[in-house]
Short mmCIF file of C-alpha atoms and ligand atoms in Angstrom, two decimals:
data_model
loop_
_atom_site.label_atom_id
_atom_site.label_comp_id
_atom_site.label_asym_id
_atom_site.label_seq_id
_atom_site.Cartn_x
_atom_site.Cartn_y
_atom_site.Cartn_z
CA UNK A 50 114.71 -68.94 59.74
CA UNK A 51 113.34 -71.53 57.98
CA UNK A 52 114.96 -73.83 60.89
CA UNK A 53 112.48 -71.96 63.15
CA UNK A 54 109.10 -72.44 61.16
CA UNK A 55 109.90 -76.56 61.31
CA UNK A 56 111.13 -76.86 64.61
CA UNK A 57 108.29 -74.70 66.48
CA UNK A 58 105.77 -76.35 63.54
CA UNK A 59 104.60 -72.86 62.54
CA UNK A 60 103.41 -72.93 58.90
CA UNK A 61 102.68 -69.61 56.73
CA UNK A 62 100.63 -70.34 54.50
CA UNK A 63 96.91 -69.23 54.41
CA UNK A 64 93.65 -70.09 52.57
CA UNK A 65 94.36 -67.09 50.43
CA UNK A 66 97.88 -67.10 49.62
CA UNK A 67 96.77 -71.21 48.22
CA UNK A 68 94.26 -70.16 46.01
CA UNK A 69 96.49 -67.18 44.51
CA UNK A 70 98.89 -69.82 44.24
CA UNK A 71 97.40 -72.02 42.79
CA UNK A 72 95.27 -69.81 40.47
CA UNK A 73 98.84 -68.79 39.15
CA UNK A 74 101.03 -72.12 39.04
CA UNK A 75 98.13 -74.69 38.87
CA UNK A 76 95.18 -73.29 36.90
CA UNK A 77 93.22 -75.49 34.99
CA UNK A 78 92.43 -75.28 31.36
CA UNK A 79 88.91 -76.66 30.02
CA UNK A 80 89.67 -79.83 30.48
CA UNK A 81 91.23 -79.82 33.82
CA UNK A 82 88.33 -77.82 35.61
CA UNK A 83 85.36 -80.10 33.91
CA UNK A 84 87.86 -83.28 35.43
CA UNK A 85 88.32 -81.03 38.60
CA UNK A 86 84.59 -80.44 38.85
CA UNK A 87 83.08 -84.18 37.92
CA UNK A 88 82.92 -85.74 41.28
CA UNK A 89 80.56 -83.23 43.04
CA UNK A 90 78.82 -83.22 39.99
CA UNK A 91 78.13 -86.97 39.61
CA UNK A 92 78.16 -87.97 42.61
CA UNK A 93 81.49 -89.35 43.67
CA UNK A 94 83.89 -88.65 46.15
CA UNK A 95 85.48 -84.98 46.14
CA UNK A 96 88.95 -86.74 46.75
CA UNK A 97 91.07 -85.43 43.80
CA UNK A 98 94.43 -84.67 44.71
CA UNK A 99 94.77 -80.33 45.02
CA UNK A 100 95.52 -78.68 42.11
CA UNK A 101 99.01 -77.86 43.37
CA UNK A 102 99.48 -81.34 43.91
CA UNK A 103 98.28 -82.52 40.35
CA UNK A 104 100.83 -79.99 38.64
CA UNK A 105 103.43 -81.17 40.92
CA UNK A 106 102.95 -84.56 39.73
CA UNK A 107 102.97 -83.63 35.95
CA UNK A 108 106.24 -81.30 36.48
CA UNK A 109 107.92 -84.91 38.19
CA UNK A 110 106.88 -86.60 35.27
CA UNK A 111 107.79 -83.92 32.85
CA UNK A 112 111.76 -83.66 34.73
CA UNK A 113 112.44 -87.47 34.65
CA UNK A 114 111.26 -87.55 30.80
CA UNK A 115 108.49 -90.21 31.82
CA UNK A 116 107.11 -92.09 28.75
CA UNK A 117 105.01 -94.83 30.23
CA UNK A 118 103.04 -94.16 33.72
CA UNK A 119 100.50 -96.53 35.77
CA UNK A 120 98.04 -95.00 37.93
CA UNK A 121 96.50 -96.74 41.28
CA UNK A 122 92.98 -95.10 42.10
CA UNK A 123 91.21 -93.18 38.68
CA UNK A 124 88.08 -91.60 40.14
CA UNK A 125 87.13 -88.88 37.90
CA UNK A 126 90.12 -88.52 36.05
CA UNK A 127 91.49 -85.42 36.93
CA UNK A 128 94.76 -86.45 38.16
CA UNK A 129 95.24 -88.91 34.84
CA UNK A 130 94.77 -85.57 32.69
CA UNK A 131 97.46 -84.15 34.69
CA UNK A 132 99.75 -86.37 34.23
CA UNK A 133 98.74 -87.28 30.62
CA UNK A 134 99.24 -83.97 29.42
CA UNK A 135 102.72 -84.34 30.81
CA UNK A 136 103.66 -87.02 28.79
CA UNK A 137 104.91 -86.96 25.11
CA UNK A 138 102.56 -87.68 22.65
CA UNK A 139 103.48 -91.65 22.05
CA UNK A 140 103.56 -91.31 26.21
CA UNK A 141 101.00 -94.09 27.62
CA UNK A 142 98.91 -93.87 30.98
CA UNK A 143 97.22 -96.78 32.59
CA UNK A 144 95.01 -95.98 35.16
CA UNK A 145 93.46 -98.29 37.75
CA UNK A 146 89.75 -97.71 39.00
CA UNK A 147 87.69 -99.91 40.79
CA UNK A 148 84.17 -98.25 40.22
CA UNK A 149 82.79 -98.90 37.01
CA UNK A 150 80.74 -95.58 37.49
CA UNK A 151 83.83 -93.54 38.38
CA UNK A 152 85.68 -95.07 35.47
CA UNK A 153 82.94 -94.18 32.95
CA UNK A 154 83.09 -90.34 34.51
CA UNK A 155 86.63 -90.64 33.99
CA UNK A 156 86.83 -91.43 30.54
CA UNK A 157 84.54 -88.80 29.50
CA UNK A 158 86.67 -86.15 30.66
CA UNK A 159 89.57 -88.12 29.00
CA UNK A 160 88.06 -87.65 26.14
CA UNK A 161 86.92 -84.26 26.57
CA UNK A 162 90.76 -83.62 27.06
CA UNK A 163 91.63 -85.08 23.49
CA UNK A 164 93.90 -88.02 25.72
CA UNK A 165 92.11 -90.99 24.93
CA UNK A 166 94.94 -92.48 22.67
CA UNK A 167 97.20 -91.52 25.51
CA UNK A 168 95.06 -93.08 28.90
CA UNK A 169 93.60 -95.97 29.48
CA UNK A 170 91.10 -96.98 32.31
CA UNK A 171 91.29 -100.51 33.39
CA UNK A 172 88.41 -101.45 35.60
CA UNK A 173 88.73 -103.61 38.49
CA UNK A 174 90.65 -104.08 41.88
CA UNK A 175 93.89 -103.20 41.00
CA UNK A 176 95.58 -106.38 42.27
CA UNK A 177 93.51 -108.03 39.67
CA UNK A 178 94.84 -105.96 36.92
CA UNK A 179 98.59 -106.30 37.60
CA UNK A 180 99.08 -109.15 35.87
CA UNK A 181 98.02 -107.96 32.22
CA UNK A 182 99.17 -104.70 32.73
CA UNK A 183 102.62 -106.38 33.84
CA UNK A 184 104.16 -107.18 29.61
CA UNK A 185 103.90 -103.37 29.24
CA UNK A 186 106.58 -102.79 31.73
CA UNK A 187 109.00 -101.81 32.91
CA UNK A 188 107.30 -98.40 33.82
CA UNK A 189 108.64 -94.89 34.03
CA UNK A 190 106.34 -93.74 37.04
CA UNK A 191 103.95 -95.14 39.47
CA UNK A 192 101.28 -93.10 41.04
CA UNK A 193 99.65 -94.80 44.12
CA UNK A 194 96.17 -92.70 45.43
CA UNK A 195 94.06 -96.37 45.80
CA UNK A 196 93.08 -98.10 48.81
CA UNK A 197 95.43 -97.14 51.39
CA UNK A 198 95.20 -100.87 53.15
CA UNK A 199 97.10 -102.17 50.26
CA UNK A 200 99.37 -99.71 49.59
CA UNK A 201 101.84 -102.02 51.14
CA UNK A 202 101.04 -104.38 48.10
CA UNK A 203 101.00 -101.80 45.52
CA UNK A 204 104.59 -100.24 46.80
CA UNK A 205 106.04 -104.00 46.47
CA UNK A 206 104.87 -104.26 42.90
CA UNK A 207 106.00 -100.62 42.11
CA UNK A 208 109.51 -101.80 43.37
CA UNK A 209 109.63 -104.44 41.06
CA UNK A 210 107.59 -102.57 37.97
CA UNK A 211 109.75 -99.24 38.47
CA UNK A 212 112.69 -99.14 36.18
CA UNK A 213 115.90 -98.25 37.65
CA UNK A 214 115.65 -94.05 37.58
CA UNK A 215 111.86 -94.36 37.72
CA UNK A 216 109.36 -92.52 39.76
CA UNK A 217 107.31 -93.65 42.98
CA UNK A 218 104.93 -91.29 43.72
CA UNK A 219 102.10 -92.03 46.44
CA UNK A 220 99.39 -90.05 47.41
CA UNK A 221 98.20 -89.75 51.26
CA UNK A 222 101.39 -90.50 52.74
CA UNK A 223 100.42 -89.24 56.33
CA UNK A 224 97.33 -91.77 56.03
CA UNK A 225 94.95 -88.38 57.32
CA UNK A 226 97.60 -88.27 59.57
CA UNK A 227 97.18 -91.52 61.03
CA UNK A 228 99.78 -93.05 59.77
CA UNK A 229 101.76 -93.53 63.07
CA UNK A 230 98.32 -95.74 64.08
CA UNK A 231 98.12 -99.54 65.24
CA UNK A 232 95.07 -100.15 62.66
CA UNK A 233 95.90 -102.47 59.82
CA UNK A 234 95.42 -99.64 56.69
CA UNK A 235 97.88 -97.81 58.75
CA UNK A 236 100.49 -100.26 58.59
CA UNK A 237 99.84 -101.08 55.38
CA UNK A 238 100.62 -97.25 54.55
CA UNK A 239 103.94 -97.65 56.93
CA UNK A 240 105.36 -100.89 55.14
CA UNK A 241 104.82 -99.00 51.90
CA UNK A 242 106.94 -95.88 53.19
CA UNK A 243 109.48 -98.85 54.51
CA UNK A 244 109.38 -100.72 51.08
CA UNK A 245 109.82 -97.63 49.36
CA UNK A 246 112.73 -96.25 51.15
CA UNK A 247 114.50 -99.52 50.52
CA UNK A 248 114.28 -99.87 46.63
CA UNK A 249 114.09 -95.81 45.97
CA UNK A 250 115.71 -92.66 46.69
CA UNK A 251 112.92 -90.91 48.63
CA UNK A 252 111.41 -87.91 50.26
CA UNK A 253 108.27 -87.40 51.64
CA UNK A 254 106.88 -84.08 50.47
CA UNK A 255 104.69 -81.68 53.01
CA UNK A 256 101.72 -81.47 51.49
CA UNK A 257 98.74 -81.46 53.00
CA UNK A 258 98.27 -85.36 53.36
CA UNK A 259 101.80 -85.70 52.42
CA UNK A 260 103.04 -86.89 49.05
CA UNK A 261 106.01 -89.46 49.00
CA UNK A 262 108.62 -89.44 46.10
CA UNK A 263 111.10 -92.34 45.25
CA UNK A 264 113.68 -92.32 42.46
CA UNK A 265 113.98 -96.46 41.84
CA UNK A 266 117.41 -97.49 42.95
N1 SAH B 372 93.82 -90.11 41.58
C1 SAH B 372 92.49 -89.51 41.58
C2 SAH B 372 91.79 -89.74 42.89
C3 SAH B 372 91.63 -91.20 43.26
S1 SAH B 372 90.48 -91.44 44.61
C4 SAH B 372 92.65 -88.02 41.34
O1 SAH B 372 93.47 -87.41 42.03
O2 SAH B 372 91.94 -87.46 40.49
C5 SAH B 372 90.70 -93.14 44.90
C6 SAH B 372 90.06 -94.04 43.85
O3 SAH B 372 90.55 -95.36 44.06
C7 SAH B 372 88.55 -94.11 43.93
O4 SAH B 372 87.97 -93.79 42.69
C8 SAH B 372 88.27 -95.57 44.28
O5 SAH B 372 87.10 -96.10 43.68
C9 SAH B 372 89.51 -96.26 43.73
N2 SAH B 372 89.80 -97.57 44.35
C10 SAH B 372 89.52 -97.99 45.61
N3 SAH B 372 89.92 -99.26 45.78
C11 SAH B 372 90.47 -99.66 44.61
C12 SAH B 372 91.06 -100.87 44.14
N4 SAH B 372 91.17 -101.95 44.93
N5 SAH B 372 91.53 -100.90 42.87
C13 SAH B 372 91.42 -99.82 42.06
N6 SAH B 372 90.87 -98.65 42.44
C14 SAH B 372 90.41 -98.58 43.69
C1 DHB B 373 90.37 -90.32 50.38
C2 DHB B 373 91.20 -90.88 49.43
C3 DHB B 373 92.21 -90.12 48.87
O1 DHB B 373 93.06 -90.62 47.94
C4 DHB B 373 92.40 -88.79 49.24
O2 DHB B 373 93.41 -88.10 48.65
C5 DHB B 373 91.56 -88.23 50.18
C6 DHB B 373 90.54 -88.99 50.75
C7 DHB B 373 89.31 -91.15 50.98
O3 DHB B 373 89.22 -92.35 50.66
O4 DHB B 373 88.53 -90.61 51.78
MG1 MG B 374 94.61 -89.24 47.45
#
C-alpha cells in the first residue's frame, strides 16, 4: 500500500490536511508565532523552516537528550526558539547569522521567548565563526539551513564537531530540488549528503525540501 504511493510517486497529503496538522502537532505559542511572523514583518526573507519541520527538529533534539546545539543560518529566530525550548535549561544554542539586521530581529524574539541565557547569535559568515565557537565542543547537534554552496564545508566541520551519538540535521536537502544539478551550490549540497553518509548514520527525511538526519558514527 504504502509500496504503491512511493513507487507511482502519488502523495496524499493536501493543503488542508497540513494546516490541521500542523495546527494540532506544531502550533505555536506566543513566542513561536511573533518568531514565525518576523520576517514578513521586517523585511527579511519568509524562509523559516515549516512549522512541522521546526517541531520535528525540537522532538530530535528532545530524543537524543541534546545539551549543547550549533545552528548554521539564524534569520529571524524562529527555528533557534524551537530548538531552544527543546533543550534543558543549562542546554546552550549557538546560532550562526550573517545579517546583522536579521540577527538583531532574531534576538528580539529570543528574548521575547525568555531564551536569551539559553541562545546566542554570533554574527558573521559562519566559516569565520568556527574557530571560537570550536573550545565549546564537542556538540550534541548541528543544524545546517545557511548558504547551501558551503554546505559541503559546514557538513565536514559537523563531522568533526559532532560527538559520537550526535545529531546532523540539514535543512534543504533536495537543494529546491536541484540537487541532482551540475552548478557548483549543487555539488556543494551533494558532497555534504556524501560527507554525511560517511561519518553518520543517516536518512534523508521527505519533507518538502527534504531534511537530512545523521546519528555521528
Ligand atoms: N534557520 C532559520 C532560517 C535560516 S534562513 C529558521 O528556520 O528560522 C538562512 C539564513 O542564513 C539567512 O538569515 C542568511 O542571512 C543566513 N546566511 C547566509 N549565508 C550565511 C553565512 N555565510 N553565514 C551565516 N549565515 C548565513
Ligand atoms: C532559502 C533558504 C532556505 O534555508 C530555505 O529553507 C528556503 C529558501 C533561500 O535562500 O531562498
Ligand atoms: Mg532552509
Amino acid at each position: 500500500m504504502a509500496d504503491h504511493a512511493s513507487r507511482q510517486g502519488h502523495r496524499y497529503d493536501s493543503p488542508e490536511i497540513l494546516a490541521y496538522l500542523n495546527e494540532l502537532h506544531a502550533g505555536h505559542d506566543l513566542a513561536l508565532a511573533s518568531a514565525f511572523a518576523a520576517p514578513e514583518l521586517h523585511g527579511l526573507p519568509a524562509i523559516q523552516v515549516g512549522m512541522s519541520e521546526g517541531k520535528l527538529l525540537a522532538l530530535l533534539l528532545r530524543l537524543s537528550g541534546a545539551k549543547k546545539v550549533v545552528e548554521f543560518g539564524t534569520l529571524a529566530g524562529y527555528s533557534a526558539i524551537r530548538m531552544a525550548q527543546a533543550l534543558p535549561v543549562d542546554g546552550r544554542l549557538w546560532t550562526l547569522e550573517l545579517e546583522a539586521r536579521h540577527a538583531a530581529v532574531a534576538r528580539g524574539n529570543i528574548a521575547a521567548a525568555g531564551l536569551s541565557k539559553r541562545v546566542e547569535v554570533l554574527v558573521g559568515p559562519a566559516l569565520g565563526l568556527l574557530p571560537t565557537l570550536e573550545p565549546e565542543g564537542p556538540f550534541d547537534a548541528v543544524f545546517l539551513d545557511a548558504d547551501k554552496g558551503r554546505y559541503d564545508l559546514y557538513g565536514h566541520w559537523a563531522a568533526i564537531n559532532v560527538r559520537q551519538g550526535g545529531l546532523l540535521l540539514v535543512d534543504n536537502a533536495y537543494y529546491f530540488g536541484q540537487l541532482l544539478d551540475q552548478s557548483p551550490d549543487a555539488v556543494a549540497v551533494r558532497r555534504c549528503h556524501e560527507e554525511a553518509a560517511q561519518a553518520f548514520d543517516t536518512v534523508c527525511i521527505p519533507t518538502p525540501d527534504g531534511l537530512l538526519l545523521g546519528i555521528k558514527k
